[in-house]
Every structure is written in C-alpha cells, then in structure tokens.
Coordinates of C-alpha atoms and ligand atoms in Angstrom, one line a residue:
X440 CA 18.1 -5.2 2.9
X441 CA 16.5 -2.9 5.6
X442 CA 13.0 -1.8 5.4
X443 CA 12.0 1.4 7.3
X444 CA 8.3 1.4 8.3
X445 CA 5.8 3.1 10.5
X446 CA 3.0 0.8 11.6
X447 CA -0.5 1.5 9.5
X448 CA 1.3 3.0 6.5
X449 CA 1.7 1.9 3.0
X450 CA 5.2 0.6 3.9
X451 CA 3.3 -2.5 5.1
X452 CA 3.1 -3.4 1.4
X453 CA 6.7 -3.7 1.1
X454 CA 6.9 -5.8 4.3
X455 CA 4.3 -8.2 2.9
X456 CA 6.2 -8.5 -0.3
X457 CA 9.4 -9.3 1.6
X458 CA 7.5 -12.1 3.5
X459 CA 6.0 -13.5 0.2
X460 CA 9.7 -13.6 -1.1
X461 CA 11.1 -15.3 2.0
X462 CA 14.4 -13.5 1.7
X463 CA 16.1 -12.3 5.0
X464 CA 15.7 -8.6 5.9
X465 CA 16.0 -6.2 8.6
X466 CA 13.2 -4.0 9.9
X467 CA 13.3 -0.6 11.4
X468 CA 9.7 0.1 12.8
X469 CA 9.5 3.6 13.7
X470 CA 7.1 5.5 15.7
X471 CA 5.1 8.5 14.0
X472 CA 7.4 11.5 14.4
X473 CA 10.7 9.5 14.1
X474 CA 10.4 10.0 10.3
X475 CA 11.2 13.7 10.9
X476 CA 14.4 13.1 12.9
X477 CA 17.8 14.2 11.3
X478 CA 18.8 10.5 11.1
X479 CA 15.7 9.4 9.0
X480 CA 15.9 12.6 6.7
X481 CA 19.2 11.5 5.9
X482 CA 17.8 8.3 4.6
X483 CA 14.7 9.7 2.9
X484 CA 14.7 13.4 2.7
X485 CA 11.0 13.5 2.2
X486 CA 10.4 12.1 5.6
X487 CA 8.2 9.4 4.3
X488 CA 8.1 5.8 4.5
X489 CA 8.7 3.3 2.9
X490 CA 12.4 3.4 2.3
X491 CA 14.6 0.3 1.6
X492 CA 18.3 0.2 2.4
X493 CA 19.9 -1.9 -0.2
X494 CA 22.9 -4.3 0.2
X495 CA 25.3 -1.8 -1.5
X496 CA 24.4 1.0 0.8
X497 CA 21.9 2.7 -1.6
X498 CA 18.5 3.6 -0.5
X499 CA 15.4 3.2 -2.7
X500 CA 12.4 5.2 -1.8
X501 CA 8.8 5.4 -3.3
X502 CA 6.5 2.4 -3.0
X503 CA 6.0 1.8 -6.5
X504 CA 9.7 1.6 -7.3
X505 CA 10.6 -0.5 -4.2
X506 CA 7.9 -3.1 -5.2
X507 CA 8.9 -3.2 -8.8
X508 CA 12.5 -3.5 -7.7
X509 CA 11.6 -6.5 -5.4
X510 CA 9.6 -8.2 -8.0
X511 CA 12.5 -7.9 -10.5
X512 CA 15.2 -9.0 -7.9
X513 CA 13.4 -12.3 -7.2
X514 CA 11.8 -13.5 -10.3
X515 CA 11.3 -16.8 -8.6
X516 CA 8.7 -15.4 -6.3
X517 CA 6.6 -14.6 -9.4
X518 CA 5.3 -11.1 -8.3
X519 CA 5.8 -9.2 -11.4
X520 CA 2.7 -10.1 -13.5
X521 CA 4.9 -12.2 -15.7
X522 CA 6.8 -9.1 -16.9
X523 CA 9.1 -10.8 -19.2
X524 CA 6.5 -9.8 -21.8
X525 CA 6.6 -6.2 -22.1
X526 CA 2.8 -5.5 -22.1
X527 CA 2.5 -7.2 -18.8
X528 CA 5.2 -5.0 -17.2
X529 CA 3.5 -1.8 -18.3
X530 CA 0.4 -3.1 -16.9
X531 CA 2.0 -3.7 -13.4
X532 CA 3.4 -0.1 -13.7
X533 CA 0.1 1.2 -14.8
X534 CA -1.7 -0.3 -11.9
X535 CA 1.1 0.6 -9.4
X536 CA 0.7 4.2 -10.7
X537 CA -3.0 4.2 -10.2
X538 CA -2.8 2.8 -6.6
X539 CA 0.1 5.2 -5.3
X540 CA -0.6 8.2 -7.5
X541 CA -4.5 8.2 -7.5
X542 CA -5.9 6.1 -4.7
X543 CA -3.4 6.8 -2.0
X544 CA -3.2 10.4 -2.8
X545 CA -7.0 10.7 -2.5
X546 CA -6.6 9.5 1.3
X547 CA -4.2 12.3 1.9
X548 CA -6.7 15.1 2.7
X549 CA -8.3 12.6 5.3
X550 CA -4.9 11.7 7.0
X551 CA -3.3 15.2 6.8
X552 CA -5.8 17.9 6.3
X553 CA -3.5 20.5 7.6
X554 CA -1.3 20.1 4.6
X555 CA -4.0 21.2 2.4
X556 CA -6.0 24.0 4.4
X557 CA -5.0 26.3 7.2
X558 CA -8.6 26.6 8.5
X559 CA -9.3 23.8 10.8
X560 CA -13.0 24.5 10.7
X561 CA -12.8 23.2 7.1
X562 CA -11.1 19.9 8.0
X563 CA -14.4 17.9 8.2
X564 CA -15.7 19.0 4.9
X565 CA -12.3 18.3 3.5
X566 CA -12.3 14.8 4.8
X567 CA -15.8 14.1 3.5
X568 CA -14.7 15.4 0.2
X569 CA -11.7 12.9 0.2
X570 CA -14.1 10.0 0.7
X571 CA -16.2 11.3 -2.2
X572 CA -13.3 11.5 -4.4
X573 CA -12.2 7.9 -3.4
X574 CA -15.6 6.5 -4.0
X575 CA -15.4 6.0 -7.8
X576 CA -11.8 4.9 -7.7
X577 CA -12.6 2.3 -5.2
X578 CA -15.7 1.3 -7.3
X579 CA -13.5 0.8 -10.4
X580 CA -11.1 -1.3 -8.6
X581 CA -14.0 -3.5 -7.1
X582 CA -15.2 -3.9 -10.7
X583 CA -11.8 -4.8 -11.9
X584 CA -11.3 -7.3 -9.4
X585 CA -14.8 -8.9 -9.8
X586 CA -14.6 -12.6 -8.8
X587 CA -10.8 -12.9 -9.3
X588 CA -8.6 -13.8 -6.4
X589 CA -5.9 -11.2 -7.3
X590 CA -6.3 -7.7 -8.8
X591 CA -3.7 -8.0 -11.7
X592 CA -5.0 -10.7 -14.2
X593 CA -5.8 -12.9 -11.5
X594 CA -2.2 -13.5 -10.8
X595 CA -0.6 -12.7 -7.4
X596 CA 1.8 -9.5 -7.8
X597 CA 3.2 -6.9 -5.6
X598 CA 0.2 -4.8 -6.6
X599 CA -2.0 -7.1 -4.3
X600 CA 0.1 -6.2 -1.1
X601 CA -0.4 -2.6 -1.8
X602 CA -4.0 -2.8 -2.5
X603 CA -4.4 -4.6 0.7
X604 CA -3.0 -1.7 2.7
X605 CA -5.2 0.9 0.9
X606 CA -8.3 -1.4 1.7
X607 CA -7.5 -1.3 5.2
X608 CA -8.0 2.6 5.3
X609 CA -11.5 2.3 3.6
X610 CA -13.0 1.5 7.1
X611 CA -12.5 5.3 7.9
X612 CA -15.0 6.1 5.1
X613 CA -18.5 6.5 5.9
X614 CA -19.5 4.0 3.4
X615 CA -16.8 1.2 4.7
X616 CA -15.4 -1.7 2.7
X617 CA -18.9 -3.3 2.6
X618 CA -19.9 -1.1 -0.3
X619 CA -17.3 -2.8 -2.3
X620 CA -18.0 -6.5 -1.9
X621 CA -15.2 -7.9 -4.0
X622 CA -12.7 -5.7 -2.5
X623 CA -14.1 -6.9 1.0
X624 CA -13.4 -10.4 0.0
X625 CA -10.0 -9.8 -1.2
X626 CA -9.2 -8.0 2.0
X627 CA -10.3 -11.0 4.1
X628 CA -8.5 -13.5 1.9
X629 CA -5.4 -11.3 2.3
X630 CA -5.6 -11.6 6.0
X631 CA -5.9 -15.4 5.7
X632 CA -2.2 -15.3 4.3
X633 CA 0.4 -16.4 6.8
X634 CA 2.9 -13.9 5.3
X635 CA 0.4 -11.1 5.8
X636 CA -0.3 -12.1 9.3
X637 CA 3.6 -12.3 9.9
X638 CA 4.0 -8.7 8.8
X639 CA 1.2 -7.4 10.8
X640 CA 2.5 -9.1 13.7
X641 CA 6.0 -7.9 13.4
X642 CA 4.6 -4.2 13.4
X643 CA 2.2 -4.8 16.2
X644 CA -0.7 -4.4 13.9
X645 CA -4.0 -6.3 13.8
X646 CA -6.0 -7.7 10.9
X647 CA -9.1 -5.4 10.2
X648 CA -11.4 -8.3 9.3
X649 CA -14.9 -7.8 7.5
X650 CA -15.3 -4.2 8.7
X651 CA -18.1 -2.5 10.3
Ligands
GSH1801 N1 4.8 8.9 -2.7 C1 5.2 8.2 -1.7 C2 4.3 8.4 -0.4 C3 4.6 7.7 0.8 C4 3.7 8.1 1.8 O1 2.8 8.8 1.6 N2 4.1 7.7 3.0 C5 3.3 8.1 4.2 C6 2.7 6.8 5.0 S1 1.5 5.9 4.0 C7 4.2 8.9 5.3 O2 5.4 8.5 5.3 N3 3.7 9.7 6.0 C8 4.5 10.3 7.0 C9 4.6 11.7 6.7 O3 4.4 12.1 5.5 O4 5.0 12.4 7.7 C10 5.3 6.6 -1.9 O5 4.5 6.2 -2.8 O6 6.1 5.7 -1.4

C-alpha cells in the first residue's frame, strides 16, 4: 500500500492508522502544489489527499472510505468500533461523516477562502465566520468525548486519528483548543502515542502540544 500525503493535511489520519495497524506501507510525502501535477491528478483527479494505492493497483480516495477500508482489512487492530454488530458499524460511519463532511468542511473557508469568494477584502470576515461555524461543532465533540479516552464509545477507532488531525487546526481559531478542555486533553494524549509521533516525524511535522 502507498499513502499519498501532504504534511499538515487530513492525510495524517491515514498515516496514524497505518502506524497503529503496524503493516508495511510506502509513503509519498508531497509538497503543496505537487497535488496538481498531471502525475498526481492521474492518481486522484480531485487533486486532494489522502489517496491510498492498493496492492492490486486500484486507488482509494476520500478519508472516510480509506479509514473504513483499513479498519475492515485489519480486524485484529480493532479500529472499527467492534463493527461485527451492525449498529456499531453505522455509528462509525456516522461519526466519520460528521468529522469529514461537517467539521473538516467548516475549516475550508479558512484554508482556502479564494474558493468561496473573489473579493479578497472579504477574506478575513469569511475566516472569522468559518470559526464561528466551527465553534458549536467542536463544542458538541467536546461534550461527546467528556471524560472518555476515545471519541467513539471510549474504544480506540480510526475516528480518533481523524479527530486528532482536525484538533491540530483548532489552534488557528481565536478561541483555541483551550475552549474545549476534553478535546485539548485528547489531543495531548494522542501526542503521547508513539504511533502518532512516528507519523508526525515521517512527515517532518511537530506535535502541537497544549496550545496557546
Ligand atoms: N473529501 C476529501 C477532502 C480531502 C481534502 O480536503 N484534502 C485537502 C487536505 S486536508 C487537500 O488535499 N487539499 C489540497 C487541495 O485541495 O488543493 C476527503 O475527505 O478525503
């Protein structure tokens, strides 16, 4: 398997999961901009990461699909919320949908305001608005986590890897991670994990710690 990633992006979640599983994998760490090359567009026409090249030559894209695929392929790693029971499976899909389709998407006007507005004078306003949209989403995740160690039924799953990546970005918000004490604690605990540390190192990234 080969993971295509760009440091700082949501592809880190897949990288963490590959480390948790402990299976051999190849890594293609691209620089920003490489994802619009003809070579990469042939791998993922959306130009986005993550993409996962599979052993049979197929490519899987979309973080939620890749994470579910890996959780299913390596049941011994127990990262699928115990999904032999069907409700547990849909709970995992539900949470991955919230994280990828609601929370991640809410960050997009901050990271790429030019995709939403032509008028640069409006960018700051748009970014502020993005963080306002995010606040209740993060508050709900903070409440959902509560005193638990892991976000889904207090059982480690692929959703934790994805949540960690999203929480790294909360430092950009004016309120910061400290506004969400349980998420802040979760983020710190994730950074104690040798698998997370290995993935960060391999992508030339640093832990973000407790936040400002
Ligand atoms: N829906 C996609 C979104 C992936 C995505 O937004 N990737 C970002 C990084 S977090 C990216 O590749 N950005 C580069 C670009 O769009 O040019 C997924 O869940 O995998």
